[in-house]
Amino acid sequence: MKKIETIKIPHLEETVYKYKTEEGLEIHVMEKKGFSKKYAFFGTRYGSIDNSFIADGEYQDMPQGIAHFLEHKVFEEEEGDIFEVFSKTGASANAFTSHDSTNYLFSCTDRFYENLETLIGFVQTLNIDQDSVEKEKGIIKQEIMMYEDNPEWQAYINTLKLLYSKHPIHIDIAGTVESIKSIDKEKLLKCYSTFYSPRNMIVFLIGDIDRFKAIDVIESTLTEDFKSRNCKIERVIAEDRDKIVKEMHREMFSVASPIFYMGIKCNQESEIESDILKKEIFIDIFLTNMLGKGSKLYTELYEDGMIGKNFGYDYNYGPAYGHIIIGGESEKPQEAYRLLKEALIESLSKEIREEDFDRIKRKLKGESLIYLNSLEYIANAYVSTYHKGVGFFNYFRELEKFEYETYLKMQKNYSIEGKTVLSVVYPRDGEVS
């Protein structure tokens, strides 16, 4: 009899079933009866910031972009393109590398367990030789150059470069044309055997799925080679305690309107899950109160033409980093930045009204419930937060008990002065304001 842990999600009437193999691979299944589409993720806690690490006591310093490079090579099978295998069963497959993790996934409506076997099978194997590595460099070089020509991405990555100088979060996930030159077969094999191991990975399944059958399929597909990987991993990530690197940066691109991103540095100072979630909830309430559609500041900036319809904001965090990104198109990006900075600093000196605090809490909860109708959203968010060491559904628990007095106390200790930056992409030959 398999020992499957049942995790009830209070208030949401959801259940996650968690099973850990003898080798330490965690399998999480969220059964959603009646849904036709099913999703499967097989992910490793290995992202673009993991270039320096100690594996079984031996220090390793890898080239920038190697996690993303490895993602490309894992997809390469001796029998041919793995995408074709999935397409023959009507499944849609994909993969992505983030700062914190690398994930392989598929979605389908039929032949789920057959596709699951394919997913678990191909991620466990790496078939490479030096010739195929050299060939891949050309493909990834084109990808890097494509991103270098993307004005929104350049505005975003320049924001991170203004915020961080030591932490690798400021380095492009794909690396640089120069850094990938030193990637070779041996380095890829070292990273693969270190991070693609049972204790460092998770399988997450969601949809109308039989958890017992899914777990049987996964366990029967695990290879002896995969199960034997048990490397002790110690991540070496440079902390970035300075407030910012530089306040402003601007570039010229072929764009119709200026694109601006305001960054605010807010590093994680605790690795305790409840502290991380409280900080996320505090920032969510603070940003929604100040910048949510319908807020006084948003309305004024929009009516004055300082921001456009694509204006948005987001808070992101991970190991030894944390930042808010605010922005979009603006005809007057520097003026928009000045007004935003002044308003946000001023707001931190004033107490939010309790009725507004309660209203925003209800709004955040309501929005989250709407997102939970999307299995794809749940799958992405569940795996992403897992790799950050946070339980996806624990956000709702903390939000429920987050009190007004807690918010005010956190606000008193929160400051953004000296921690803001501005990155702008202007149209070539355009007016700079």
XYZ file of C-alpha atoms in Angstrom:
433
model
C 0.000 0.000 0.000
C 1.421 3.377 -1.017
C 1.553 6.055 1.654
C -0.152 9.021 -0.012
C -0.508 12.178 2.072
C -3.812 14.036 1.721
C -3.574 17.815 1.989
C -6.920 19.558 2.347
C -7.044 23.181 1.199
C -9.288 25.050 3.652
C -11.862 27.468 2.220
C -11.214 26.277 -1.348
C -12.614 22.749 -1.127
C -9.579 21.405 -2.941
C -7.301 18.486 -2.133
C -3.730 17.763 -3.138
C -2.374 14.225 -2.863
C 1.327 14.036 -2.158
C 3.526 10.967 -2.584
C 7.277 10.653 -2.214
C 9.197 7.799 -3.833
C 11.884 5.956 -1.876
C 14.486 8.003 -3.730
C 12.876 11.314 -2.700
C 10.990 12.344 -5.867
C 7.812 14.201 -4.837
C 4.647 13.562 -6.870
C 1.761 15.948 -6.248
C -1.651 15.239 -7.795
C -4.634 17.609 -7.781
C -7.678 15.748 -8.995
C -10.220 17.985 -10.761
C -13.160 15.801 -11.690
C -15.096 16.737 -14.811
C -12.310 18.769 -16.487
C -11.385 17.480 -19.941
C -7.893 18.955 -20.059
C -5.038 17.561 -17.998
C -1.606 19.054 -17.257
C 1.642 17.420 -16.168
C 4.831 19.190 -15.029
C 8.213 17.608 -14.344
C 10.481 20.288 -12.911
C 13.850 20.711 -11.275
C 14.917 23.403 -8.853
C 17.668 24.566 -11.179
C 17.485 27.947 -12.865
C 19.631 30.657 -14.395
C 20.845 31.907 -10.983
C 22.422 28.515 -10.145
C 25.708 29.005 -11.965
C 27.850 28.560 -8.848
C 27.295 25.592 -6.560
C 28.977 22.936 -4.476
C 28.179 19.366 -5.585
C 29.229 16.645 -3.142
C 31.776 19.034 -1.624
C 33.270 20.158 -4.949
C 32.871 23.811 -5.976
C 31.571 24.384 -9.515
C 31.444 27.643 -11.460
C 29.449 27.302 -14.675
C 28.960 29.660 -17.654
C 25.956 31.972 -17.678
C 23.001 30.482 -19.501
C 23.897 26.813 -18.942
C 20.565 25.892 -17.260
C 18.668 27.171 -20.312
C 21.150 25.433 -22.643
C 20.558 22.177 -20.770
C 16.792 22.560 -21.175
C 17.320 22.601 -24.952
C 19.488 19.480 -24.888
C 17.156 17.440 -22.659
C 14.526 17.722 -25.386
C 16.898 16.026 -27.831
C 16.241 12.284 -28.088
C 18.137 9.595 -29.984
C 14.896 8.630 -31.720
C 14.269 12.196 -32.905
C 12.224 15.189 -31.900
C 10.255 14.608 -28.680
C 7.673 17.199 -29.771
C 6.657 14.847 -32.595
C 6.106 12.025 -30.110
C 3.712 14.211 -28.106
C 1.958 15.563 -31.194
C 1.154 11.995 -32.359
C -0.963 11.540 -29.224
C -2.586 14.963 -29.519
C -0.626 16.452 -26.632
C 0.980 19.876 -26.548
C 4.451 19.892 -24.950
C 6.707 22.699 -23.842
C 9.519 23.628 -21.462
C 10.870 26.780 -19.874
C 13.773 27.927 -17.750
C 13.255 30.638 -15.155
C 15.639 32.235 -12.678
C 14.826 29.522 -10.100
C 13.805 26.395 -12.018
C 13.534 24.424 -15.253
C 10.219 22.767 -16.092
C 9.003 20.320 -18.746
C 5.276 19.981 -19.323
C 2.477 18.782 -21.528
C -1.275 19.197 -21.704
C -3.776 16.894 -23.359
C -7.357 15.693 -23.288
C -6.686 12.070 -24.204
C -4.033 9.351 -23.726
C -2.792 11.126 -20.578
C -0.923 8.200 -19.003
C 0.856 7.421 -22.281
C 1.995 11.063 -22.485
C 3.001 10.991 -18.809
C 5.266 8.031 -19.490
C 6.868 9.954 -22.371
C 7.426 13.044 -20.176
C 8.978 11.147 -17.269
C 11.046 9.062 -19.661
C 12.688 11.763 -21.761
C 13.523 14.167 -18.889
C 15.498 11.373 -17.168
C 17.884 10.958 -20.077
C 20.433 13.238 -21.697
C 21.779 12.168 -25.072
C 24.514 14.563 -26.140
C 27.875 14.658 -27.849
C 30.184 17.613 -28.432
C 29.038 18.020 -32.054
C 25.393 18.405 -31.007
C 26.439 20.870 -28.281
C 28.291 23.008 -30.829
C 25.290 22.879 -33.166
C 22.989 24.006 -30.335
C 25.153 27.081 -29.688
C 24.112 28.455 -33.046
C 20.423 27.966 -32.247
C 20.701 29.576 -28.806
C 22.791 32.424 -30.216
C 19.883 33.261 -32.519
C 17.507 33.130 -29.541
C 19.710 35.491 -27.507
C 19.940 37.932 -30.429
C 16.156 37.798 -30.814
C 15.745 38.873 -27.173
C 18.387 41.583 -27.638
C 16.107 43.009 -30.337
C 13.030 42.891 -28.074
C 12.516 46.384 -26.585
C 10.255 45.261 -23.734
C 12.676 42.533 -22.665
C 15.617 44.947 -22.836
C 13.746 47.509 -20.718
C 13.014 44.725 -18.195
C 16.511 43.218 -18.027
C 18.042 46.703 -17.768
C 15.785 47.319 -14.751
C 17.302 44.266 -13.054
C 20.815 45.479 -13.935
C 20.039 48.797 -12.230
C 18.839 46.959 -9.107
C 21.532 44.260 -8.806
C 25.253 44.018 -9.491
C 26.274 40.855 -7.613
C 23.159 38.662 -7.544
C 22.880 36.648 -10.810
C 19.210 37.621 -11.185
C 20.398 40.520 -13.359
C 21.902 38.162 -15.946
C 19.784 37.136 -18.915
C 18.345 33.623 -18.464
C 19.813 32.484 -21.801
C 23.234 33.982 -20.960
C 25.172 35.908 -23.565
C 26.591 35.053 -26.986
C 30.024 35.127 -25.324
C 29.150 33.067 -22.211
C 27.617 30.115 -24.093
C 30.861 29.674 -26.089
C 32.484 27.933 -23.093
C 29.613 25.472 -22.549
C 30.671 21.922 -23.407
C 29.475 18.342 -23.018
C 31.256 17.771 -19.685
C 29.786 20.897 -18.047
C 26.286 19.971 -19.216
C 26.630 16.421 -17.903
C 27.851 17.755 -14.542
C 24.876 20.107 -14.158
C 22.465 17.422 -15.346
C 23.677 14.726 -12.923
C 23.663 17.267 -10.089
C 20.280 18.952 -10.481
C 18.184 16.388 -12.395
C 17.950 14.110 -9.390
C 14.932 12.775 -7.469
C 15.331 14.918 -4.340
C 15.668 18.105 -6.406
C 12.629 17.518 -8.641
C 8.850 17.449 -8.516
C 6.076 16.007 -10.661
C 2.791 17.929 -10.499
C -0.383 16.639 -12.175
C -3.778 18.320 -12.389
C -7.038 17.343 -14.071
C -9.437 14.404 -14.044
C -6.659 11.998 -13.092
C -6.513 8.721 -11.176
C -3.721 9.434 -8.676
C -2.992 5.753 -8.030
C -2.606 4.964 -11.726
C -0.496 8.106 -12.314
C 1.886 7.259 -9.479
C 2.212 3.679 -10.786
C 3.052 4.971 -14.272
C 5.690 7.360 -12.905
C 7.346 4.808 -10.607
C 7.473 2.177 -13.328
C 9.102 4.689 -15.706
C 11.863 5.839 -13.353
C 15.221 4.434 -14.437
C 17.833 2.945 -12.107
C 20.273 5.628 -13.281
C 17.862 8.424 -12.278
C 17.014 6.815 -8.946
C 20.726 6.489 -8.111
C 21.389 10.250 -8.425
C 21.724 11.636 -4.920
C 24.157 14.535 -5.134
C 24.392 16.855 -2.125
C 23.781 20.356 -3.515
C 24.809 23.625 -1.890
C 23.888 26.727 -3.861
C 26.345 29.637 -3.901
C 24.464 32.849 -4.643
C 26.052 36.251 -4.129
C 23.908 38.493 -1.955
C 23.296 42.040 -3.107
C 22.885 44.183 -0.016
C 23.489 47.534 -1.738
C 20.316 49.561 -2.292
C 20.690 49.936 -6.068
C 23.458 50.067 -8.682
C 22.330 53.171 -10.576
C 19.001 54.998 -10.744
C 18.422 55.459 -14.481
C 19.183 53.874 -17.851
C 17.781 54.579 -21.275
C 18.130 53.090 -24.737
C 16.797 53.803 -28.201
C 14.778 51.189 -30.108
C 12.387 50.962 -33.021
C 9.233 51.432 -30.963
C 6.179 53.616 -31.473
C 5.996 54.851 -27.871
C 8.442 54.916 -24.961
C 8.369 51.868 -22.679
C 9.344 52.357 -19.045
C 9.879 50.086 -16.067
C 10.262 51.371 -12.529
C 12.016 48.896 -10.280
C 11.911 48.834 -6.489
C 14.362 46.659 -4.613
C 12.926 44.744 -1.676
C 15.189 41.803 -0.874
C 13.932 38.785 1.011
C 15.316 38.904 4.557
C 13.781 35.655 5.789
C 13.620 32.079 4.506
C 10.645 31.218 6.730
C 7.578 30.518 4.602
C 5.110 32.516 6.697
C 7.434 35.572 6.645
C 7.803 35.303 2.858
C 4.031 35.083 2.384
C 3.306 37.949 4.794
C 5.680 40.166 2.851
C 4.047 39.144 -0.442
C 0.586 39.906 0.939
C 1.738 43.241 2.372
C 3.177 44.266 -1.024
C 0.089 42.990 -2.877
C -2.177 45.129 -0.689
C 0.147 48.146 -0.886
C 0.376 48.005 -4.704
C -3.334 47.317 -5.222
C -4.237 50.237 -2.965
C -1.916 52.603 -4.807
C -1.918 51.366 -8.392
C -4.982 49.196 -8.891
C -7.394 50.322 -11.602
C -9.804 52.635 -9.861
C -7.208 53.963 -7.416
C -6.754 57.733 -7.251
C -3.126 57.589 -8.429
C -3.850 55.256 -11.357
C -6.758 57.446 -12.502
C -4.704 60.664 -12.325
C -1.737 59.160 -14.173
C -3.972 57.655 -16.855
C -6.054 60.814 -17.407
C -2.864 62.911 -17.604
C -1.466 60.580 -20.273
C 1.409 59.429 -18.063
C 0.521 55.758 -18.405
C -1.314 53.693 -21.006
C -3.735 50.778 -21.000
C -0.918 48.240 -20.732
C 0.267 49.683 -17.405
C 0.910 46.964 -14.840
C 2.879 45.933 -11.786
C 4.321 42.750 -10.331
C 6.290 41.538 -7.319
C 8.840 38.786 -7.786
C 11.106 37.103 -5.269
C 13.421 34.163 -4.820
C 16.675 33.161 -3.127
C 18.314 36.382 -1.840
C 16.347 38.651 -4.181
C 13.054 40.510 -4.323
C 11.788 43.412 -6.421
C 8.691 45.188 -7.684
C 8.422 46.075 -11.386
C 5.938 48.784 -12.428
C 5.476 50.122 -15.943
C 4.234 50.002 -19.498
C 4.027 52.528 -22.316
C 4.216 56.232 -21.477
C 4.710 59.396 -23.521
C 6.424 60.963 -20.496
C 8.263 58.135 -18.731
C 10.560 60.235 -16.539
C 7.666 62.383 -15.340
C 5.586 59.248 -14.693
C 8.482 57.783 -12.686
C 8.850 60.964 -10.608
C 5.141 61.074 -9.796
C 5.011 57.365 -8.979
C 8.049 57.562 -6.712
C 6.750 60.595 -4.828
C 3.278 59.125 -4.388
C 4.536 55.730 -3.198
C 6.975 57.276 -0.699
C 4.278 59.629 0.619
C 1.734 56.812 0.953
C 4.046 54.855 3.239
C 3.865 57.714 5.764
C 0.061 57.539 5.883
C -2.097 54.808 7.350
C -4.411 53.003 4.963
C -8.046 53.178 6.080
C -9.217 49.918 7.633
C -12.220 49.776 5.310
C -9.892 50.052 2.292
C -7.646 47.346 3.758
C -10.647 44.996 4.130
C -11.911 45.812 0.629
C -8.536 45.067 -0.965
C -8.215 41.797 0.952
C -11.601 40.729 -0.427
C -10.525 41.839 -3.909
C -7.280 39.816 -3.755
C -9.151 36.761 -2.562
C -11.804 37.148 -5.262
C -9.218 37.556 -8.037
C -7.332 34.514 -6.793
C -10.485 32.417 -6.850
C -11.107 33.434 -10.462
C -7.579 32.357 -11.401
C -8.222 28.989 -9.765
C -10.669 28.174 -12.543
C -7.659 27.784 -14.831
C -5.840 24.466 -14.458
C -2.933 25.889 -16.458
C -2.601 28.811 -14.016
C -2.694 26.506 -10.999
C -0.091 24.185 -12.516
C 2.317 27.011 -13.347
C 1.872 28.779 -10.010
C 2.033 25.581 -7.949
C 5.339 24.451 -9.456
C 6.830 27.956 -9.469
C 6.122 28.545 -5.761
C 7.249 24.996 -4.869
C 10.682 25.718 -6.303
C 10.811 28.908 -4.193
C 10.127 26.859 -1.058
C 6.563 28.135 -0.637
C 3.289 26.209 -0.730
C 1.019 27.697 -3.424
C -2.202 27.337 -1.424
C -0.621 28.643 1.788
C -0.941 32.162 0.348
C -4.721 31.907 0.806
C -4.315 30.720 4.408
C -2.011 33.635 5.251
C -4.240 36.120 3.416
C -7.239 34.951 5.432
C -5.558 35.651 8.766
C -3.531 38.725 7.711
C -4.699 41.523 10.014
C -4.921 45.282 9.671
C -2.527 45.804 12.591
C 0.031 43.507 10.933
C -0.129 45.612 7.774
C 0.410 48.869 9.693
C 3.350 47.387 11.585
C 4.990 46.198 8.366
C 4.350 49.561 6.708
C 6.229 51.375 9.500
C 9.299 49.237 8.810
C 9.063 49.470 5.018
C 10.874 52.092 2.959
C 11.532 52.476 -0.764
C 13.628 55.649 -0.592
C 16.917 55.130 -2.420
C 15.706 51.749 -3.730
C 13.948 52.840 -6.937
C 15.280 52.770 -10.509
C 14.015 53.687 -13.968
C 14.716 51.888 -17.253
C 13.321 53.435 -20.443
C 13.300 52.437 -24.092
C 12.673 55.466 -26.308
C 11.745 55.535 -29.981
C 14.700 56.316 -32.186
C 14.650 60.031 -33.093
C 11.795 60.470 -30.613
C 11.330 63.184 -28.024
C 12.966 62.479 -24.646
C 10.885 63.824 -21.763
